[in-house]
mmCIF file of C-alpha atoms in Angstrom:
data_model
loop_
_atom_site.group_PDB
_atom_site.id
_atom_site.type_symbol
_atom_site.label_atom_id
_atom_site.label_comp_id
_atom_site.label_asym_id
_atom_site.label_seq_id
_atom_site.Cartn_x
_atom_site.Cartn_y
_atom_site.Cartn_z
ATOM 1 C CA LYS Q 21 -8.199 55.070 31.119
ATOM 2 C CA ASN Q 22 -9.243 55.314 34.546
ATOM 3 C CA GLN Q 23 -8.598 51.900 36.346
ATOM 4 C CA VAL Q 24 -8.047 50.385 39.869
ATOM 5 C CA GLU Q 25 -6.390 46.816 39.941
ATOM 6 C CA GLN Q 26 -5.806 44.784 42.879
ATOM 7 C CA SER Q 27 -3.558 41.649 43.608
ATOM 8 C CA PRO Q 28 -3.924 39.018 44.804
ATOM 9 C CA GLN Q 29 -7.363 38.028 43.611
ATOM 10 C CA SER Q 30 -7.459 35.627 46.620
ATOM 11 C CA LEU Q 31 -5.616 34.992 49.515
ATOM 12 C CA ILE Q 32 -5.385 32.472 52.391
ATOM 13 C CA ILE Q 33 -3.552 32.777 55.673
ATOM 14 C CA LEU Q 34 -3.732 31.413 59.130
ATOM 15 C CA GLU Q 35 -5.247 33.046 62.081
ATOM 16 C CA GLY Q 36 -2.753 35.295 63.750
ATOM 17 C CA LYS Q 37 -0.755 36.193 60.581
ATOM 18 C CA ASN Q 38 -0.127 39.731 59.149
ATOM 19 C CA CYS Q 39 -0.813 40.252 55.218
ATOM 20 C CA THR Q 40 -0.406 42.531 52.860
ATOM 21 C CA LEU Q 41 -3.277 43.474 50.109
ATOM 22 C CA GLN Q 42 -2.065 45.445 46.585
ATOM 23 C CA CYS Q 43 -3.829 48.272 45.182
ATOM 24 C CA ASN Q 44 -2.672 50.111 41.654
ATOM 25 C CA TYR Q 45 -4.701 52.703 39.981
ATOM 26 C CA THR Q 46 -4.274 54.748 37.157
ATOM 27 C CA VAL Q 47 -7.247 57.449 38.237
ATOM 28 C CA SER Q 48 -6.268 61.111 37.410
ATOM 29 C CA PRO Q 49 -7.095 63.833 38.796
ATOM 30 C CA PHE Q 50 -7.081 61.838 42.492
ATOM 31 C CA SER Q 51 -9.019 62.653 44.939
ATOM 32 C CA ASN Q 52 -8.779 60.216 47.562
ATOM 33 C CA LEU Q 53 -8.687 56.483 48.162
ATOM 34 C CA ARG Q 54 -10.913 54.099 50.305
ATOM 35 C CA TRP Q 55 -10.433 50.663 51.217
ATOM 36 C CA TYR Q 56 -13.720 48.734 52.183
ATOM 37 C CA LYS Q 57 -14.357 45.525 53.835
ATOM 38 C CA GLN Q 58 -17.272 43.539 52.583
ATOM 39 C CA ASP Q 59 -18.165 40.377 54.574
ATOM 40 C CA THR Q 60 -20.357 37.932 52.300
ATOM 41 C CA GLY Q 61 -23.737 38.683 52.044
ATOM 42 C CA ARG Q 62 -23.373 42.623 52.995
ATOM 43 C CA GLY Q 63 -22.466 45.484 51.946
ATOM 44 C CA PRO Q 64 -19.098 47.469 51.850
ATOM 45 C CA VAL Q 65 -17.868 49.536 54.923
ATOM 46 C CA SER Q 66 -15.457 52.075 54.532
ATOM 47 C CA LEU Q 67 -11.815 51.000 56.559
ATOM 48 C CA THR Q 68 -9.706 54.036 55.509
ATOM 49 C CA ILE Q 69 -9.665 56.987 53.436
ATOM 50 C CA MET Q 70 -6.945 58.465 52.349
ATOM 51 C CA THR Q 71 -6.016 62.186 50.276
ATOM 52 C CA PHE Q 72 -3.201 63.072 48.711
ATOM 53 C CA SER Q 73 -0.871 63.909 51.195
ATOM 54 C CA GLU Q 74 -1.670 61.308 53.285
ATOM 55 C CA ASN Q 75 0.630 58.334 53.033
ATOM 56 C CA THR Q 76 -0.684 56.139 55.952
ATOM 57 C CA LYS Q 77 -3.579 55.798 57.842
ATOM 58 C CA SER Q 78 -4.686 53.112 60.579
ATOM 59 C CA ASN Q 79 -8.157 51.530 62.280
ATOM 60 C CA GLY Q 80 -7.520 49.393 64.594
ATOM 61 C CA ARG Q 81 -5.333 46.443 62.787
ATOM 62 C CA TYR Q 82 -5.599 47.865 59.432
ATOM 63 C CA THR Q 83 -2.998 50.127 57.777
ATOM 64 C CA ALA Q 84 -2.930 51.514 54.552
ATOM 65 C CA THR Q 85 -0.330 53.172 52.932
ATOM 66 C CA LEU Q 86 -0.189 55.540 49.769
ATOM 67 C CA ASP Q 87 2.267 56.428 47.463
ATOM 68 C CA ALA Q 88 0.531 58.849 45.168
ATOM 69 C CA ASP Q 89 3.810 59.007 43.008
ATOM 70 C CA THR Q 90 3.634 55.483 41.982
ATOM 71 C CA LYS Q 91 -0.265 55.070 42.416
ATOM 72 C CA GLN Q 92 -0.117 52.469 44.737
ATOM 73 C CA SER Q 93 -1.618 51.548 48.032
ATOM 74 C CA SER Q 94 -1.647 48.467 50.518
ATOM 75 C CA LEU Q 95 -3.750 47.344 52.862
ATOM 76 C CA HIS Q 96 -1.772 45.762 55.917
ATOM 77 C CA ILE Q 97 -3.714 43.541 58.341
ATOM 78 C CA THR Q 98 -1.567 42.420 61.450
ATOM 79 C CA ALA Q 99 -2.636 39.625 63.872
ATOM 80 C CA SER Q 100 -5.310 38.416 61.772
ATOM 81 C CA GLN Q 101 -8.646 36.875 63.047
ATOM 82 C CA LEU Q 102 -11.065 34.667 61.355
ATOM 83 C CA SER Q 103 -13.531 37.570 61.381
ATOM 84 C CA ASP Q 104 -11.018 39.250 59.139
ATOM 85 C CA SER Q 105 -12.399 36.657 56.051
ATOM 86 C CA ALA Q 106 -13.978 39.143 53.685
ATOM 87 C CA SER Q 107 -13.473 40.653 50.311
ATOM 88 C CA TYR Q 108 -11.592 43.990 50.631
ATOM 89 C CA ILE Q 109 -11.956 46.570 47.927
ATOM 90 C CA CYS Q 110 -10.036 49.547 46.968
ATOM 91 C CA VAL Q 111 -12.012 52.577 45.477
ATOM 92 C CA VAL Q 112 -10.320 55.532 44.036
ATOM 93 C CA SER Q 113 -12.188 58.793 42.901
ATOM 94 C CA ASP Q 114 -11.374 61.539 40.967
ATOM 95 C CA TYR Q 115 -11.884 65.346 40.837
ATOM 96 C CA GLY Q 116 -14.723 66.063 38.344
ATOM 97 C CA ARG Q 117 -13.606 68.697 35.575
ATOM 98 C CA GLY Q 118 -16.103 71.476 34.516
ATOM 99 C CA SER Q 119 -19.517 70.074 34.321
ATOM 100 C CA THR Q 120 -18.714 66.664 35.006
ATOM 101 C CA LEU Q 121 -18.844 65.069 38.292
ATOM 102 C CA GLY Q 122 -16.108 63.322 40.135
ATOM 103 C CA ARG Q 123 -16.838 59.638 40.272
ATOM 104 C CA LEU Q 124 -15.701 56.692 42.209
ATOM 105 C CA TYR Q 125 -13.651 53.378 40.503
ATOM 106 C CA PHE Q 126 -13.921 50.217 41.952
ATOM 107 C CA GLY Q 127 -11.229 47.134 42.107
ATOM 108 C CA ARG Q 128 -12.351 43.847 41.942
ATOM 109 C CA GLY Q 129 -11.548 43.564 45.563
ATOM 110 C CA THR Q 130 -9.106 40.534 47.029
ATOM 111 C CA GLN Q 131 -11.343 37.435 48.765
ATOM 112 C CA LEU Q 132 -9.401 37.016 52.027
ATOM 113 C CA THR Q 133 -9.901 33.893 54.001
ATOM 114 C CA VAL Q 134 -8.441 33.214 57.354
ATOM 115 C CA TRP Q 135 -7.967 29.648 58.537
ATOM 116 C CA PRO Q 136 -7.950 28.400 62.155
ATOM 117 C CA ASP D 30 -25.554 50.739 57.999
ATOM 118 C CA ALA D 31 -25.143 54.803 57.411
ATOM 119 C CA GLY D 32 -29.247 54.876 58.039
ATOM 120 C CA ILE D 33 -29.495 53.316 54.511
ATOM 121 C CA THR D 34 -32.682 50.635 53.965
ATOM 122 C CA GLN D 35 -32.821 48.486 50.805
ATOM 123 C CA SER D 36 -36.336 46.672 49.822
ATOM 124 C CA PRO D 37 -36.904 44.327 49.370
ATOM 125 C CA ARG D 38 -33.617 42.120 50.251
ATOM 126 C CA HIS D 39 -34.320 39.381 48.362
ATOM 127 C CA LYS D 40 -36.747 38.903 45.309
ATOM 128 C CA VAL D 41 -37.299 36.073 42.997
ATOM 129 C CA THR D 42 -39.294 37.364 39.397
ATOM 130 C CA GLU D 43 -40.042 36.231 36.056
ATOM 131 C CA THR D 44 -38.423 37.057 32.960
ATOM 132 C CA GLY D 45 -40.163 39.843 31.121
ATOM 133 C CA THR D 46 -42.162 41.448 34.731
ATOM 134 C CA PRO D 47 -41.232 44.777 35.943
ATOM 135 C CA VAL D 48 -39.350 45.390 39.095
ATOM 136 C CA THR D 49 -38.671 48.104 41.743
ATOM 137 C CA LEU D 50 -36.003 48.372 44.244
ATOM 138 C CA ARG D 51 -36.483 50.723 46.813
ATOM 139 C CA CYS D 52 -33.767 52.615 48.523
ATOM 140 C CA HIS D 53 -34.695 54.735 51.454
ATOM 141 C CA GLN D 54 -31.765 57.036 53.700
ATOM 142 C CA THR D 55 -32.220 58.946 56.941
ATOM 143 C CA GLU D 56 -29.123 61.007 56.206
ATOM 144 C CA ASN D 57 -30.249 63.834 54.319
ATOM 145 C CA HIS D 58 -27.101 62.727 51.707
ATOM 146 C CA ARG D 59 -27.085 64.998 48.419
ATOM 147 C CA TYR D 60 -26.193 61.732 46.259
ATOM 148 C CA MET D 61 -27.802 58.634 45.826
ATOM 149 C CA TYR D 62 -26.599 55.647 43.908
ATOM 150 C CA TRP D 63 -27.172 52.443 42.667
ATOM 151 C CA TYR D 64 -24.651 49.566 41.794
ATOM 152 C CA ARG D 65 -24.595 46.214 40.737
ATOM 153 C CA GLN D 66 -22.219 43.551 41.811
ATOM 154 C CA ASP D 67 -21.414 40.618 40.101
ATOM 155 C CA PRO D 68 -18.703 37.892 40.422
ATOM 156 C CA GLY D 69 -15.573 38.760 38.293
ATOM 157 C CA HIS D 70 -16.922 42.423 37.531
ATOM 158 C CA GLY D 71 -16.796 43.990 41.062
ATOM 159 C CA LEU D 72 -18.911 47.006 41.782
ATOM 160 C CA ARG D 73 -20.865 48.564 38.736
ATOM 161 C CA LEU D 74 -22.613 51.933 38.636
ATOM 162 C CA ILE D 75 -26.136 51.893 36.922
ATOM 163 C CA HIS D 76 -27.430 55.218 37.743
ATOM 164 C CA TYR D 77 -26.982 57.818 40.441
ATOM 165 C CA SER D 78 -28.676 60.909 41.655
ATOM 166 C CA TYR D 79 -27.214 64.076 42.359
ATOM 167 C CA GLY D 80 -30.006 65.807 43.727
ATOM 168 C CA VAL D 81 -34.177 65.541 43.719
ATOM 169 C CA LYS D 82 -34.919 64.736 40.140
ATOM 170 C CA ASP D 83 -31.488 65.156 39.082
ATOM 171 C CA THR D 84 -30.485 61.468 37.941
ATOM 172 C CA ASP D 85 -27.586 60.569 35.305
ATOM 173 C CA LYS D 86 -26.506 57.437 33.803
ATOM 174 C CA GLY D 87 -23.876 55.094 34.821
ATOM 175 C CA GLU D 88 -21.396 52.394 33.105
ATOM 176 C CA VAL D 89 -24.593 49.920 32.747
ATOM 177 C CA SER D 90 -27.543 51.536 32.477
ATOM 178 C CA ASP D 91 -29.394 49.832 29.707
ATOM 179 C CA GLY D 92 -32.298 48.309 31.009
ATOM 180 C CA TYR D 93 -32.719 50.222 34.400
ATOM 181 C CA SER D 94 -34.386 53.395 34.970
ATOM 182 C CA VAL D 95 -34.158 55.402 38.035
ATOM 183 C CA SER D 96 -36.377 58.309 39.861
ATOM 184 C CA ARG D 97 -35.722 60.481 43.030
ATOM 185 C CA SER D 98 -38.952 62.629 43.947
ATOM 186 C CA LYS D 99 -37.589 63.171 47.518
ATOM 187 C CA THR D 100 -34.196 63.836 48.959
ATOM 188 C CA GLU D 101 -34.404 60.419 50.963
ATOM 189 C CA ASP D 102 -35.772 57.644 48.168
ATOM 190 C CA PHE D 103 -33.914 56.703 45.129
ATOM 191 C CA LEU D 104 -36.085 53.998 43.220
ATOM 192 C CA LEU D 105 -34.469 51.903 40.814
ATOM 193 C CA THR D 106 -36.945 49.942 38.113
ATOM 194 C CA LEU D 107 -36.609 47.100 35.710
ATOM 195 C CA GLU D 108 -38.970 47.538 33.019
ATOM 196 C CA SER D 109 -38.589 44.191 31.658
ATOM 197 C CA ALA D 110 -36.708 41.946 33.597
ATOM 198 C CA THR D 111 -34.241 39.805 31.733
ATOM 199 C CA SER D 112 -32.094 36.864 33.358
ATOM 200 C CA SER D 113 -28.816 38.837 32.896
ATOM 201 C CA GLN D 114 -29.962 41.129 35.580
ATOM 202 C CA THR D 115 -30.002 38.771 38.211
ATOM 203 C CA SER D 116 -27.651 40.266 40.580
ATOM 204 C CA VAL D 117 -26.764 41.588 44.195
ATOM 205 C CA TYR D 118 -27.978 45.203 43.521
ATOM 206 C CA PHE D 119 -26.049 47.691 46.369
ATOM 207 C CA CYS D 120 -27.624 51.354 47.075
ATOM 208 C CA ALA D 121 -25.209 54.348 48.290
ATOM 209 C CA ILE D 122 -25.529 57.270 49.878
ATOM 210 C CA GLY D 123 -22.657 60.322 50.170
ATOM 211 C CA ASP D 124 -22.903 63.879 51.213
ATOM 212 C CA ARG D 125 -20.045 64.426 48.593
ATOM 213 C CA VAL D 126 -19.507 62.792 45.061
ATOM 214 C CA THR D 127 -16.390 61.032 46.208
ATOM 215 C CA GLU D 128 -17.941 58.929 49.168
ATOM 216 C CA ALA D 129 -20.135 56.217 49.099
ATOM 217 C CA PHE D 130 -22.003 54.554 52.133
ATOM 218 C CA PHE D 131 -23.451 51.455 50.997
ATOM 219 C CA GLY D 132 -26.817 49.460 51.898
ATOM 220 C CA GLN D 133 -27.075 45.943 52.468
ATOM 221 C CA GLY D 134 -28.110 44.619 49.420
ATOM 222 C CA THR D 135 -30.791 43.169 47.652
ATOM 223 C CA ARG D 136 -30.539 39.797 45.853
ATOM 224 C CA LEU D 137 -32.678 39.621 42.388
ATOM 225 C CA THR D 138 -33.160 36.371 40.454
ATOM 226 C CA VAL D 139 -34.547 36.580 37.352
ATOM 227 C CA VAL D 140 -35.752 33.128 36.209
#
């Protein structure tokens, strides 16, 4: 069964500190993996996307890693800011098979709170 | 917001009434999706469209119908709203089936 599991469910850190969020998946055949940031009351916004051959992708203070062999990804946030407080969602997509379209599989997200 | 507009942004309706949510895009993307987001469940796919008049069910399609008569518009209809359909609804678009750009969401409350 295709699944995406994220940990921790929630995390509180102090402003300026670093943190790492985890994503494990069982989706196959793997197409790509995205990390989204969702601010309260808004829609998710894509931070990074990685395909099978990529193992690191950065977007400012956000760095995502992918280990396709172990089916794990992490999102590292450096020098956190108050504006980083949000839910971070890992989304994995597969390739379609035959007449079936590929689809997206969503983790339940990690709720990050950054305190001053 | 990737050229996506959802309307209305907020709605309160009574049980048993029909409700239609609209998603409008200006990107000419082929794929359009409707998701619902509830605490403890994350985002779940209701219906999706892969072209004008081409739609299919997602994992939580019961009680919902969709229509796409134009590339830019994707409508989600609750024929007879129930309290279990109280949720935040997100429309998403993509040029490939493996990507999704989300709208701002519609908060629907069924009382």
